[in-house]
Structure formats: C-alpha cells, structure tokens
Amino acid sequence: MKKFRKVLDGLTTSSPAGVGGSSSCASAAGTPTAGPSPREIDVAETLTSESFQICKTVRHGFPCQPTALAFDPVQKLLAIGSRSGGVRILGRPGVDCYCQHESGAAVLQLQFLINEGALVTACADDTLHLWNLRQKRPAILHSLKFNRERITFCHLPFQSKWLYVGTERGNTHIANIESFILSGYVIMWNKAIELATKTHPGPVVHLSDSPKDEGKLLIGFESGTVVMWDLRAKKADFRIHYDEAIHSVSWHHEGKQFMCSHSDGSLTVWNLRNTARPVQVTFPHGKTQRDGRKESCKPILKVEYKMSRNSSEPFVIFSGGLSYDKASRRPTLTIMHGKAITVLEMDHPIVEFMVLCDTPYPNEVQEPYAAVVLLEKDLVVVDLTQSNFPIFENPYPMDIHESPVTCTAYFADCPPDIIPVLYSIGAKHKKTGYSHKEWPVSGGTWTLGSQTYPEIILTGHADGTIKFWDATAMTLQMLYKLKTSKVFEKPKAVEGGRGAELGEEDPYAVQMLSWCPHSRLLCVVGISANLILYRFSKHDANTNITVLEVRLQCEVEEVISPSDTENTPCLSDPSGHSPQPPPSPRSNTPDSARDSIPCLKVKDRTIRMPPGYQAELVVQLLWVDGEPPQPITSLDINSAYGLLALGNCNGLAVVDYIQRTVLLCMSTLELYGAADPFQRLTRSPRKSRQSTPDFCMRGLSNFYSDSKKRIRTSYQSLTELSDNQVSMDAERSKSPTSVPYPSSLHNDHRSQGDTLSSLRPSHYSPVFYLLDNGYASRRAMLQQLHGVSMYSHDEHHATSYCWSERAESRENSFSRSRSSSVSSIDRDTKEAVTALQFGESYGRKTDALPTPCLWVGTSLGLVLLIPMSIPTDDQERQEEPVTMAPTGTVLMLKGSVLRFGFLDLRGAVISAPYEVWRDPNAQEDPERPRKRKLVNFSPSSSQENCGEGHLAVVCSERQAVVFLMPAQVCLHVHNITEASFVLRADLVSFCNSVCLACFCANGHVMTLSLPSLRPLLDVNYLPLTDMRIARTFCFTNGGQALYLSSPTEIQRITYSQEMCDNLQDLLGELFTPIETPEAQNRGFLKGFFGGNTQTFDREELFGEAAAGKASRSLAQHIPGQAGMEGMKAAAGGAVGELARARIALDERGQRLGELEERTALLMTSAETFSKHAHELMLKCKDKKWYQF
C-alpha cells in the first residue's frame, strides 16, 4: 500500500475570521476575510490523524479484459487473470479476492498448486510468480524473470513441485516451485524434433505428462508437430507431424490416446501404438460441399476430452470451429456426447473454458460435471450432468456492466427494512431456467463479521436502467432493477442525418441520481435534459405520468469584475428568461422550427406500473429558438418540503411535485438582483435567430456524440490531466477562457489596455471548475464529468470537445475555429448552477428562527440563499402555493461550489428534513385519512436557545469554508488545493463525529475536521485520475468510498483506521484445510493388462545434483514481498527474542546473585555447626555410656 503523510493535529491553515457583509466575505483572492470576531464557539473535535488510513477493501464485478482461467478441484476455487495484471480468486459467495501484479503485465496463464494454497501466474513480461493463498490478502512469495526467452505455456503436474515452462523459441525449461530456481535440465527444440527437419517447429503451445507414465512429457508445437519426450532417457519416443497448426491437446485418462484441435476447424485423435497417422479426423461443423470438399471452418481454439462412469461415450467439448460462411453466428461452445451434438451460443467471444471434474488425478475416470466458460464480458457455468445443459445462476455480481455504468451513489447505514423490501420486489422479476444444483465454485469460508449495518449502492447505466445493490458486509448482491426508458416513447428517426444519429444514441442514459432511503423517493436525471421522480409502492398501479415542461434558456452578459471595484450598475435583460439569440445567415431549414419541444416524448396514456418504483412526474427542459436544452448539472429533492430543484448552465428551476407546478424558473443572473457582485456587459439587441440544422443540433448532438463515445468505450481513462500542454493544446487554449483566475475576476481591468477578448474570465465553463490556467484538458474533463456540452452562440465558433474512440485514448481535444471574424462579444459566458441543497436555515441576517431555505452554488464560486414559505397543514399544502424569492444574500468562495452541509453549534450534522414513507397506492380508511409524517432536523431542535443559529459548511473546487448563520460570518477557511481541483466532496459521519472528505483530480484523498477544517488525511491515492473514476467516485458514512476502477468493476475503499485494522475479519478465507482425495484402486487385472502407472522421481532427475544449475543469464530469481516481509518478521522476531533473552539473562543473573548470597550464608552456618559438633565430640569422647 502506498505510503502517505499524516498531518499533525495542531497544524492547520484554517484561521478564524469575523463578521462580514454578504458580499464582503471574500477577499480579492477569493478567500473570505476576517471581520469582527464572533462569540466563541467551542466544539469538541474527537477526530485525529490517527483515526485515518486509506486502503482498498474489496472489488466487485466482472474482471475487465480477462485472459486466463484456472480451477482447483479440491479447494473449489476459481482464478481469473486479466490484461491489466489483475487476478480475481473466487469461492463461495462472499469469498472474493483481488490481487494485482505490480508490473501491470497481462496474465497469460494460471496454475493452481492443487490443495496446496498456492497459485502460479505467468505474465506477458515473461515472469513467473508464486502467490501464497493461505492468507486473506494473497502475496507473492517468489518471482522468476526470464531474460532471453518468452513464456508461452506452463504445466504443473498434480502433486509435483516441478513446473514445465514452454517458450517461444520451442524450448522447455523446468523450474522448482519451492525455490523458484531453474533446473539445468532443458529440452531444446532442436533435440526434440528430427534432425532432418529444416524448419523451426514454432512456439510451445502444449505441455502435459502422460497419464500412464509421468516420465513421458507430451510437447505440442504450433506448427503441428507433437513430440513425446522420455524424460529419463532424454530422447523422443515418437514424433507426429500434421499439416495444420495445433491449438490444444487433451489426453484420454487411460493414457493410450489423445486429441488435438487444429486451425482448420478439425479434431484429430492419435493412438500411441500407431503415430503415423491419426486414428480419426473430424470436422464437427464442416459440411461436405458438392465438389466433395469440406467447408472451411474457423480454428478450434481448445478441446477437452473427458470420460464419464455412467456412459461409455466420451465428452468432447470445444470452442470455435464454425464455418466461415456463417459469420453472423455468435461465439459457440460445442458439447459432443456420443452422437448428440449441442451447440451453446454465447453473447460474447470466448476467452477460455475449463471442464470441472470430480477427481484431480489425470489417470482416473474424470466424471465431468460442469464447464466454466470465461467470456470477454461474462462468466458462464454449464451443468453437464443434465441432457439440456442448463447454466448455473451466477451468485457473483458479474453483470454490473450489462450496460455501461454512467453514475453511482453509495448509502451506508440505511433503514433496516429497505433491503428486504427491495429484494422481495426484485425477486419477482428474476430469470428462470437455471440449474437446480448448487454453484460448483464453493471454496473458502466467509462469515458476516462485525460490520452489519445495511449498505446500498445505486448504479445508473447508459440504457437508462438503475440497479440497486445490497453492499452489506463487503458483499454485493442485486436487489432491484428499474428501467427509466419505459416512461418515454421510443424515439423515431427524423429526416436528416442529425436526427438519425440522435435516434441511434443512448438518449436514456442516466446522468445523476438522488435517492432518499427514508422517504423512498428517487429522482433520476437523464442525458436528454429530463428529470423523473419515482415513488415506491408495494402495489401495482395504473396511472398517467404528469409532465412539466420548463423553458430554461437565457443569454448571460460578460463578466467584468466584482461590483465592489466599480459602481457601475449591473445591466440585465429583465424581459424574460429566453432572450433572443443573434441571427444566423441561414434560416430556411426544418430545424428552425424546433422550439418549445422536449428531446424525448413521455407516454401520454395510462400505464400499468408493477410494484416497486413508479414514475409520478417528469420535468423536461425544452428546446428554445432552435437551441437544445443544456444538460442538468445539479439536483436536490426534499420530501418534507415536497420540492425538487434542478439547475444547469442557464439557470435554476424549482418544482412543487405535490401540486405539480413550477415555482421558480430564473436565470442565474436574475437570482442575484441588485446583489450581483459582477459587472456584466449587455449585448446589443439582435433579431430572432433562425439556426441552421448544423447549429441547431450542435449542442445536443455534440453531447450525444461525446456521450456515445464515452459510453460505448465504457468511459475509458483520461490519464493526462496536467497543465503541461504544448503545441496545439497551448494554441487552442489561447481563448478568452484561458485568462487566469485572479486577473480576470479580481483585478481592475480599466487600467489594462487589453481588448475585450483578454478581459473574458475563465468562468466560461458551465461546469464546476474555475480554471486557473484555462487549459483545455481540465475544461474538457470537467465538461465530461458533469455532462455539459459547451458551445458558442456564434455558428462558426462552436466550442466542442471529443474523446478518441480508441480505448487507449489519453487526452482530450478541443476543436475551435480560427476564423478572424470572431470577437469576444459574439460569445457568451454562462454561469452554471453547480450545487443545490434544501434545509432549515436563515435566509437573512435578521432572521430569528430557521425557515426552509434553498442554498444555491454556482460555477463562479457564489452562494445564494433563497428562503421559502411552505404551508404546514396537509390540506393547505395541497392547495396553498409555496412562495420563494431570492433575498440577495451572496457568499463568495474560490472555485466552483460543490457541496453544502449544515452543523449545529455542537458540531453535529443537521440532516435534511424528510417525510416518512407511506405507500401511495395502499387502501385508505375514509374515516381516518392518512397524514404526512415529517421528520424535521431543525438547527434549534438540539439547542436550548432557538436563536443561536447553525454552521454552514461550503466546499468548492479550491476551498472549504465554514459560515456562522444567520450572521453569515466566515469562521474558518481552508485552501484545499492550488495545483489541482476537487472533484467530489461530502460531509460524512465517522467514528461518532463528522468530517469533510474530498477527492481531487490529481488523485489525492483528503479529510478535514469540522468545523475547524484541520487537515487530518492527505493521501496520494491515485496518481492520475481518469474520467471514469472522476464520474463515479463517491464517499459515504463510516469511512468508506467507492469508484469504478474499470468499465466492469467497482472498487470499494476505506479511509478508516479502525476498518483497516478489522479488515481481516471482514474478508473471507481462501484456503481451508482439506485432505486430498485418495487415488482409486485400479485392481489387479486392469493394472496388469493396462500397464501400471510408473513411479517417477523428478527430484532425482531435475535436482541440482543430477542436472546441475541453469545459466544465470537465462532467468533471474526475485524474492517476493511476502518472502521479504517474512524475513523482516523473522528478523524482528529474532531481535525480540534476543531482547527477551537478555532480559531473562539479567533476571537470571540477579537470581543467581541472590542464590550465591544465600549459599554463602548456608556455608557459614554449616561451618559453625561443624565446629560445635567437633567440640561436642571431643567433650564426650572419653565418657562411658552410663555417664550421660
């Protein structure tokens, strides 16, 4: 794990500040300034830097780009290798381990040491690794790096410690598994083939020992040559030459014949008694044509040749081999059992497959019971014991990528009843027809552990589906699946290329999710500028969906400078929300009629909705004057208020979903009123603009085109996020958007002689980022991160962005026109609404009590407060209107606003109020009508004095600021980053406290204490962040987070020291002690006539004494981390033992000293006793007995 720096608790860049005005809370650099000191707020913060440590916990999903497969028939474990160097080891549900090679080289082959708790991996960098699986976190014990030859095939016989390694040159080397040192015994290719052969046989594609005699090694070369090598005699027993290339070889368990698969789609059977020609040649899928020739077929990449006790007919299972004429056919797995041929069509290309058998001994009847088929994007297990060959139901979450994941949400400590309810609804829609037998991969052990609180993960997908996952206790299981596309009519292709393209895209892709587990409200934002509100019900219903159409279009003026630098009044166009755009040179086009229409059409008929989440309301942004609606960039919903708010780069809209009305629809500029801190230049009046088809579709089609590319490539990584762009990128960034932040926002431009184009700030981005340097890479990343298409109003100067279709694309690019006719006044700057939050707060400084408010954050770093008046009575709430109006309260930060949070004055989180869930379709008692049950977390509810206020935490891409409300005083400010920008920020509950967790574009994960904003953790977790991670990274309570580590996998991490310490208890055990099954007794007659399997001492043949050592330049032995750690532990243990021995010796010496003193005293007393005894003897010497 990467080392990280823990920050001392006492050090902080936060500084208490004082009271300031609404617009004077920021200095010229964008940092709130100090004012008069507020009264002392004493919050006992319990979190320290020792509370945090970041580490990966578990990875879910299908391994991305799989390459290899292995199975341990005794331990019942399955291993899958990938192109990125990862290895997934799977057992029973709950046993799922991920290992990663540091080199990142693709895994070519996997070999279990059967029932030994170890795994050998062969990688594309020609390195062999030995993994220890007898621990919950497997580690590499040894590595062997080949320097002069490339590894092509490996074979490890059962219960052997010698590994056969075939190479590209055709040589076969032998390595000792225990020491990972090469033996001097080498089978050179020129000795294996006949001397008369003039051509190289090619790489080794197969190695296996004979089931009948372990001293015979079968070597298959790519060219079609097969050699049986006698290991004892060091010579070839026989050689087979076939015209077609060999792909795989499989033995019959008796060891008398074997089967080969070839590149021409044929299978050949060879008998050891006669190797001159094959016993049988078959083309399973090749038909005989009229001229007598066979159809040309595709190669059979692998074949398995197995026998069953219950049948004399063998199982022949292979992949490939179809006729070339049937190109439209999907990849297949063919099962031949006697005369019956079953062809199983797969949804994806087959990477590898294995037949699972009861016995690990190759010389016994195999008794196949299942076939594991590894596809490019799925894992399928076929039941071979039933004639119809059904598949097993996969217990692992292998279908996360069924449609590309576009967004995620993570909820910890959910209500305990939500998971059973979702599971019961989702179970009704599960597929049927699976095998009734238990899942065959059942190795390892797993217990629930101490972490038992419910966790739910939501994933949004490109096809409009939303999946609910049970993520409790480090597992992942599908609960419920929702399809948002059922709300809309299927889009019809319209005339023209643009319309056709639009119909081919993914118009239902989910862009944003907002879910309340308590009220069970779900709000879904789609890529087509729509919002769907869902309510949960246990009953089906026939309803009509309400549609609200919103015209959210505006023309924003130039931003010049903050209003406190000049007294020029702000000029805006108050006539409406959709000022007329400039004219276009071409206006006689069909697309010019696109006005006041949505991108998708909602079904206008009664729809039957099954139990689960049922659509209630759809909000759609409309086309305005031939321009498509801009995607939604921010969203919040509150069930207690009955309101939802959405914003984009044009403005803000607030919807009352109880009364089905639009309460507010305003441009961002109109929200400020007279409190606008910026001075903006108005545009010259222009006529109504009639757009060309190209421009009309530009915004949405660019967005869709970009969406198509990033979805179809599964959000491939953008790994170059630095500002060190050169040449074309530097030239392209010479635009009005590339002006640095300080000079554009806080300097007095009247003293500069630059043109208007140089005065344009970097706030053009309608997304979350105030560019310090304005480079295209960051802008493009943020555009794609929040799904925003940016384009100029001038037809010839559209600002678009595109991603390379190639999966290895590593940079963004902007396409800008270089026409000289453009001036900055022909372009516009849009201020996007980037953060929204409902809550109980103070809309004005003079408010004595908290009221419902909407906090609005923009891409310019401004925060607006909009108080609301909401009727409290249920009946009044249905009839009386909700009133809301901006108060002019403006707070300023540096960078685009990302997140809001509220604390009481004791430092506890103030959660948003919510309505307790009730089933909207349940039968009601007419005598006792149901009332809304609200749970309100008012700032004054936990405080004695109602007028004390609360703390507001605001986090932007550069800063975190804590304000005291209602005084709007800046208490603390912390500059999070200067070189990068924050992508995700959340207030999370952690260890009975709360902190601010941030994830930056440079890969750093940070936590700040609240409310003092002391840095507690700063880890360079991901060196470079790609777009997939940026879009899907999210924090949750309890010190956990997740992100999409690949297009098919979810990686969960923890930043909690306590969870890191207890992680071993949460993970499953891979290895369990199991006795190896005994070999079958073959019987006297079978052994006599069939030939006894000869014992073979490999140590005697391959050991150093007999074979010598291999050349040092051939391969290099590298001790693994586990070995080094073991040595360190042993060394540490030795030092500890020495210390303990020294202490024991000192104690022994002390005891010996005490014993010596006692001995001296005893000797003295003994001498005295002897003296007295002698005197007594002399005195009594001459006396008679009767004298005593």
CSV table of C-alpha atoms in Angstrom, one decimal, residues 677-986:
chain,number,residue,atom,x,y,z
A,677,PRO,CA,-21.1,41.0,-7.3
A,678,PHE,CA,-20.1,41.1,-11.0
A,679,GLN,CA,-20.5,43.7,-13.6
A,680,ARG,CA,-21.7,42.4,-16.9
A,681,LEU,CA,-21.8,43.9,-20.3
A,682,THR,CA,-25.1,43.7,-22.1
A,683,ARG,CA,-25.4,42.5,-25.6
A,684,SER,CA,-26.5,44.6,-28.5
A,685,PRO,CA,-30.1,43.8,-29.4
A,686,ARG,CA,-30.5,41.3,-32.2
A,687,LYS,CA,-33.2,39.8,-34.2
A,688,SER,CA,-34.7,36.4,-33.5
A,689,ARG,CA,-32.2,33.9,-34.6
A,690,GLN,CA,-33.1,31.1,-37.1
A,691,SER,CA,-30.5,28.4,-36.8
A,692,THR,CA,-29.1,26.1,-39.4
A,693,PRO,CA,-29.5,22.4,-38.9
A,694,ASP,CA,-25.9,22.1,-38.1
A,695,PHE,CA,-26.1,24.6,-35.3
A,696,CYS,CA,-29.5,23.6,-34.0
A,697,MET,CA,-28.3,20.1,-33.3
A,698,ARG,CA,-24.8,21.1,-32.3
A,699,GLY,CA,-25.2,21.4,-28.6
A,700,LEU,CA,-27.2,18.2,-28.1
A,701,SER,CA,-25.6,16.2,-30.9
A,702,ASN,CA,-22.1,17.1,-29.6
A,703,PHE,CA,-23.2,16.0,-26.2
A,704,TYR,CA,-24.7,12.8,-27.6
A,705,SER,CA,-21.8,12.1,-29.8
A,706,ASP,CA,-19.5,12.6,-26.9
A,707,SER,CA,-21.8,10.5,-24.7
A,708,LYS,CA,-21.8,7.8,-27.3
A,709,LYS,CA,-18.1,7.7,-27.4
A,710,ARG,CA,-17.5,7.6,-23.7
A,711,ILE,CA,-20.4,5.2,-23.1
A,712,ARG,CA,-19.5,2.8,-25.9
A,713,THR,CA,-15.9,2.8,-24.8
A,714,SER,CA,-17.1,2.4,-21.2
A,715,TYR,CA,-15.6,5.7,-20.1
A,716,GLN,CA,-12.0,4.8,-20.9
A,717,SER,CA,-9.4,6.5,-18.9
A,718,LEU,CA,-8.2,10.1,-19.3
A,719,THR,CA,-4.9,9.9,-17.6
A,720,GLU,CA,-3.1,13.1,-18.6
A,721,LEU,CA,-4.6,15.8,-16.5
A,722,SER,CA,-1.6,18.0,-16.1
A,723,ASP,CA,-1.5,21.5,-17.4
A,724,ASN,CA,1.7,20.9,-19.3
A,725,GLN,CA,0.1,21.0,-22.7
A,726,VAL,CA,2.2,22.1,-25.6
A,727,SER,CA,1.9,22.9,-29.3
A,728,MET,CA,-1.7,22.6,-30.4
A,729,ASP,CA,-3.2,22.4,-26.9
A,730,ALA,CA,-1.4,25.6,-26.0
A,731,GLU,CA,-2.5,27.2,-29.2
A,732,ARG,CA,-6.0,26.1,-28.6
A,733,SER,CA,-6.1,27.4,-25.1
A,734,LYS,CA,-5.4,30.9,-26.3
A,735,SER,CA,-9.0,31.8,-26.0
A,736,PRO,CA,-11.0,34.1,-23.8
A,737,THR,CA,-11.4,31.2,-21.4
A,738,SER,CA,-7.7,30.8,-20.7
A,739,VAL,CA,-7.3,34.1,-18.8
A,740,PRO,CA,-6.0,33.2,-15.3
A,741,TYR,CA,-8.5,33.4,-12.4
A,742,PRO,CA,-7.0,36.4,-10.4
A,743,SER,CA,-6.5,38.7,-13.3
A,744,SER,CA,-10.0,38.1,-14.7
A,745,LEU,CA,-12.0,38.1,-11.6
A,746,HIS,CA,-10.4,40.4,-9.1
A,747,ASN,CA,-8.2,42.9,-11.0
A,748,ASP,CA,-9.3,46.3,-12.2
A,749,HIS,CA,-9.4,45.9,-16.0
A,750,ARG,CA,-9.8,49.6,-16.6
A,751,SER,CA,-6.1,50.0,-16.1
A,752,GLN,CA,-5.3,47.4,-18.7
A,753,GLY,CA,-5.1,48.1,-22.4
A,754,ASP,CA,-6.2,44.7,-23.4
A,755,THR,CA,-9.1,44.0,-25.7
A,756,LEU,CA,-12.4,42.6,-24.6
A,757,SER,CA,-11.3,39.1,-25.5
A,758,SER,CA,-8.5,39.4,-22.9
A,759,LEU,CA,-10.9,40.5,-20.3
A,760,ARG,CA,-13.0,37.4,-20.6
A,761,PRO,CA,-12.6,35.4,-17.5
A,762,SER,CA,-12.1,31.7,-17.1
A,763,HIS,CA,-15.6,31.2,-15.9
A,764,TYR,CA,-17.0,30.3,-19.4
A,765,SER,CA,-17.2,26.7,-18.3
A,766,PRO,CA,-20.8,25.9,-17.4
A,767,VAL,CA,-19.5,23.1,-15.2
A,768,PHE,CA,-17.8,23.0,-11.9
A,769,TYR,CA,-14.4,24.5,-12.4
A,770,LEU,CA,-12.9,28.0,-12.3
A,771,LEU,CA,-9.8,27.5,-14.4
A,772,ASP,CA,-6.6,28.9,-13.0
A,773,ASN,CA,-4.8,28.4,-16.2
A,774,GLY,CA,-7.6,27.7,-18.6
A,775,TYR,CA,-6.1,24.7,-20.3
A,776,ALA,CA,-8.3,22.5,-22.4
A,777,SER,CA,-7.6,19.3,-20.6
A,778,ARG,CA,-9.1,20.4,-17.4
A,779,ARG,CA,-12.1,22.1,-19.0
A,780,ALA,CA,-12.8,19.1,-21.1
A,781,MET,CA,-12.6,16.8,-18.2
A,782,LEU,CA,-15.0,18.8,-16.2
A,783,GLN,CA,-17.3,19.1,-19.1
A,784,GLN,CA,-17.5,15.4,-19.5
A,785,LEU,CA,-17.6,14.9,-15.7
A,786,HIS,CA,-20.8,16.8,-15.4
A,787,GLY,CA,-22.2,16.0,-18.8
A,788,VAL,CA,-22.2,19.5,-20.2
A,789,SER,CA,-21.8,20.5,-23.8
A,790,MET,CA,-20.3,23.9,-24.3
A,791,TYR,CA,-20.8,25.8,-27.4
A,792,SER,CA,-20.7,29.4,-28.6
A,793,HIS,CA,-23.7,31.3,-29.9
A,794,ASP,CA,-21.7,32.1,-33.0
A,795,GLU,CA,-22.2,29.4,-35.6
A,796,HIS,CA,-18.6,29.4,-36.7
A,797,HIS,CA,-17.0,29.3,-33.3
A,798,ALA,CA,-18.6,26.3,-31.5
A,799,THR,CA,-16.5,25.1,-28.6
A,800,SER,CA,-16.8,21.4,-28.7
A,801,TYR,CA,-14.9,18.5,-27.3
A,802,CYS,CA,-14.4,15.0,-28.3
A,803,TRP,CA,-12.9,11.8,-27.0
A,804,SER,CA,-10.9,9.3,-29.0
A,805,GLU,CA,-12.8,6.2,-29.9
A,806,ARG,CA,-9.7,4.2,-29.1
A,807,ALA,CA,-9.7,2.6,-25.7
A,808,GLU,CA,-6.2,3.8,-25.1
A,809,SER,CA,-7.1,7.4,-25.7
A,810,ARG,CA,-5.2,9.5,-23.2
A,811,GLU,CA,-6.2,13.1,-23.8
A,812,ASN,CA,-9.0,15.5,-24.6
A,813,SER,CA,-9.1,17.8,-27.5
A,814,PHE,CA,-11.0,21.0,-28.3
A,815,SER,CA,-12.0,21.9,-31.8
A,816,ARG,CA,-12.1,25.7,-32.2
A,817,SER,CA,-12.5,27.7,-35.4
A,818,ARG,CA,-9.6,30.0,-36.1
A,819,SER,CA,-11.8,32.4,-38.1
A,820,SER,CA,-10.6,36.0,-37.7
A,821,SER,CA,-14.2,37.4,-37.7
A,822,VAL,CA,-14.8,36.4,-34.1
A,823,SER,CA,-14.8,38.9,-31.4
A,824,SER,CA,-15.4,38.2,-27.7
A,825,ILE,CA,-18.8,40.0,-27.8
A,826,ASP,CA,-20.1,37.2,-30.1
A,827,ARG,CA,-19.5,34.6,-27.5
A,828,ASP,CA,-21.2,34.3,-24.1
A,829,THR,CA,-20.3,33.3,-20.6
A,830,LYS,CA,-22.7,31.2,-18.8
A,831,GLU,CA,-22.7,30.8,-15.0
A,832,ALA,CA,-23.9,27.3,-14.1
A,833,VAL,CA,-25.8,26.2,-11.1
A,834,THR,CA,-23.5,23.5,-9.7
A,835,ALA,CA,-24.8,22.7,-6.2
A,836,LEU,CA,-28.3,22.7,-4.6
A,837,GLN,CA,-29.3,21.9,-1.0
A,838,PHE,CA,-32.7,22.2,0.8
A,839,GLY,CA,-32.6,22.6,4.5
A,840,GLU,CA,-33.7,24.6,7.6
A,841,SER,CA,-31.6,27.7,7.6
A,842,TYR,CA,-31.6,31.5,7.9
A,843,GLY,CA,-32.2,33.4,4.6
A,844,ARG,CA,-31.4,36.8,6.1
A,845,LYS,CA,-29.2,38.1,8.8
A,846,THR,CA,-32.1,39.4,10.7
A,847,ASP,CA,-34.0,36.1,10.9
A,848,ALA,CA,-34.6,34.9,14.4
A,849,LEU,CA,-35.8,31.4,13.6
A,850,PRO,CA,-34.7,29.0,10.9
A,851,THR,CA,-37.0,28.6,7.9
A,852,PRO,CA,-37.0,26.3,4.8
A,853,CYS,CA,-34.3,27.5,2.5
A,854,LEU,CA,-32.6,26.6,-0.7
A,855,TRP,CA,-28.9,27.0,-0.9
A,856,VAL,CA,-27.6,27.6,-4.5
A,857,GLY,CA,-24.0,27.4,-5.6
A,858,THR,CA,-22.6,28.4,-8.9
A,859,SER,CA,-19.6,27.9,-11.1
A,860,LEU,CA,-18.3,31.3,-10.2
A,861,GLY,CA,-18.0,30.4,-6.6
A,862,LEU,CA,-21.0,32.3,-5.4
A,863,VAL,CA,-23.6,31.0,-2.9
A,864,LEU,CA,-27.2,32.3,-2.9
A,865,LEU,CA,-29.8,31.7,-0.2
A,866,ILE,CA,-33.5,31.5,-1.2
A,867,PRO,CA,-35.9,31.4,1.7
A,868,MET,CA,-39.3,29.7,1.2
A,869,SER,CA,-42.7,29.8,2.8
A,870,ILE,CA,-44.3,26.4,2.9
A,871,PRO,CA,-47.8,25.7,4.4
A,872,THR,CA,-47.5,23.3,7.3
A,873,ASP,CA,-51.0,21.9,7.3
A,874,ASP,CA,-51.6,18.9,5.0
A,875,GLN,CA,-54.7,20.4,3.4
A,876,GLU,CA,-53.1,23.8,2.9
A,877,ARG,CA,-50.0,22.2,1.5
A,878,GLN,CA,-52.2,20.7,-1.2
A,879,GLU,CA,-53.9,24.0,-2.1
A,880,GLU,CA,-51.9,26.9,-0.9
A,881,PRO,CA,-48.9,27.9,-3.1
A,882,VAL,CA,-45.3,27.8,-1.9
A,883,THR,CA,-43.7,31.2,-2.1
A,884,MET,CA,-40.0,31.7,-2.5
A,885,ALA,CA,-37.9,34.7,-3.6
A,886,PRO,CA,-34.1,35.4,-3.6
A,887,THR,CA,-33.0,37.7,-0.8
A,888,GLY,CA,-29.9,39.0,-2.4
A,889,THR,CA,-27.7,37.1,0.2
A,890,VAL,CA,-24.4,36.2,-1.6
A,891,LEU,CA,-21.4,34.4,-0.2
A,892,MET,CA,-18.2,34.0,-2.2
A,893,LEU,CA,-15.6,31.3,-2.5
A,894,LYS,CA,-12.7,30.5,-4.7
A,895,GLY,CA,-13.7,27.9,-7.2
A,896,SER,CA,-16.9,26.3,-8.3
A,897,VAL,CA,-19.2,25.3,-5.4
A,898,LEU,CA,-19.6,21.6,-5.0
A,899,ARG,CA,-21.3,20.7,-1.7
A,900,PHE,CA,-23.2,22.2,1.2
A,901,GLY,CA,-23.6,20.8,4.7
A,902,PHE,CA,-25.0,22.0,8.0
A,903,LEU,CA,-23.9,21.5,11.6
A,904,ASP,CA,-25.3,22.6,14.9
A,905,LEU,CA,-23.2,24.7,17.2
A,906,ARG,CA,-22.1,21.5,19.0
A,907,GLY,CA,-20.6,20.1,15.7
A,908,ALA,CA,-23.3,17.5,15.0
A,909,VAL,CA,-24.7,17.1,11.5
A,910,ILE,CA,-28.1,18.6,10.8
A,911,SER,CA,-29.8,16.2,8.4
A,912,ALA,CA,-32.3,17.4,5.8
A,913,PRO,CA,-35.9,17.0,6.9
A,914,TYR,CA,-37.8,14.2,5.2
A,915,GLU,CA,-41.3,12.7,5.0
A,916,VAL,CA,-41.7,9.1,6.4
A,917,TRP,CA,-42.5,6.7,3.6
A,918,ARG,CA,-46.1,5.7,3.1
A,919,ASP,CA,-47.4,3.6,0.2
A,920,PRO,CA,-49.2,5.9,-2.3
A,921,ASN,CA,-51.3,3.0,-3.6
A,922,ALA,CA,-52.3,1.4,-0.3
A,923,GLN,CA,-56.0,1.4,0.5
A,924,GLU,CA,-57.1,4.2,2.8
A,925,ASP,CA,-59.7,4.4,5.5
A,926,PRO,CA,-62.1,7.1,4.5
A,927,GLU,CA,-62.8,7.9,8.2
A,928,ARG,CA,-59.2,8.2,9.1
A,929,PRO,CA,-57.3,9.9,6.3
A,930,ARG,CA,-53.6,9.5,6.4
A,931,LYS,CA,-51.5,12.5,7.1
A,932,ARG,CA,-47.9,13.2,6.1
A,933,LYS,CA,-45.5,12.3,8.9
A,934,LEU,CA,-42.5,14.7,8.7
A,935,VAL,CA,-39.1,14.3,10.5
A,936,ASN,CA,-37.5,17.7,10.9
A,937,PHE,CA,-33.9,18.3,11.9
A,938,SER,CA,-34.1,22.0,12.8
A,939,PRO,CA,-30.9,23.7,14.0
A,940,SER,CA,-32.7,24.7,17.1
A,941,SER,CA,-34.1,21.3,17.9
A,942,SER,CA,-31.0,20.2,19.8
A,943,GLN,CA,-30.1,23.5,21.4
A,944,GLU,CA,-31.5,25.3,24.3
A,945,ASN,CA,-31.6,28.7,22.7
A,946,CYS,CA,-33.6,28.7,19.5
A,947,GLY,CA,-31.8,31.8,18.2
A,948,GLU,CA,-28.3,30.5,18.4
A,949,GLY,CA,-28.1,29.6,14.7
A,950,HIS,CA,-26.0,26.9,13.0
A,951,LEU,CA,-22.9,26.4,11.0
A,952,ALA,CA,-22.9,26.1,7.2
A,953,VAL,CA,-20.1,24.2,5.5
A,954,VAL,CA,-19.5,25.1,1.9
A,955,CYS,CA,-16.9,23.3,-0.2
A,956,SER,CA,-15.8,24.4,-3.6
A,957,GLU,CA,-13.2,23.1,-6.0
A,958,ARG,CA,-10.5,25.1,-4.2
A,959,GLN,CA,-11.7,25.9,-0.7
A,960,ALA,CA,-13.7,24.8,2.2
A,961,VAL,CA,-15.4,27.5,4.3
A,962,VAL,CA,-17.5,27.4,7.5
A,963,PHE,CA,-20.0,30.2,8.0
A,964,LEU,CA,-21.9,31.1,11.1
A,965,MET,CA,-25.6,31.6,10.4
A,966,PRO,CA,-27.6,33.8,10.4
A,967,ALA,CA,-24.8,36.3,10.9
A,968,GLN,CA,-23.1,35.0,7.7
A,969,VAL,CA,-19.8,35.2,9.4
A,970,CYS,CA,-16.8,33.3,8.0
A,971,LEU,CA,-15.4,31.3,10.9
A,972,HIS,CA,-12.9,29.0,9.2
A,973,VAL,CA,-11.4,28.7,5.7
A,974,HIS,CA,-9.0,26.2,4.3
A,975,ASN,CA,-7.5,26.3,0.8
A,976,ILE,CA,-7.7,22.6,-0.2
A,977,THR,CA,-5.6,22.7,-3.3
A,978,GLU,CA,-3.9,25.2,-5.6
A,979,ALA,CA,-2.3,22.9,-8.2
A,980,SER,CA,-5.4,20.8,-8.8
A,981,PHE,CA,-9.2,20.9,-8.1
A,982,VAL,CA,-11.7,19.0,-6.0
A,983,LEU,CA,-13.9,16.6,-7.9
A,984,ARG,CA,-16.0,15.2,-5.1
A,985,ALA,CA,-16.7,16.4,-1.6
A,986,ASP,CA,-19.0,15.1,1.1
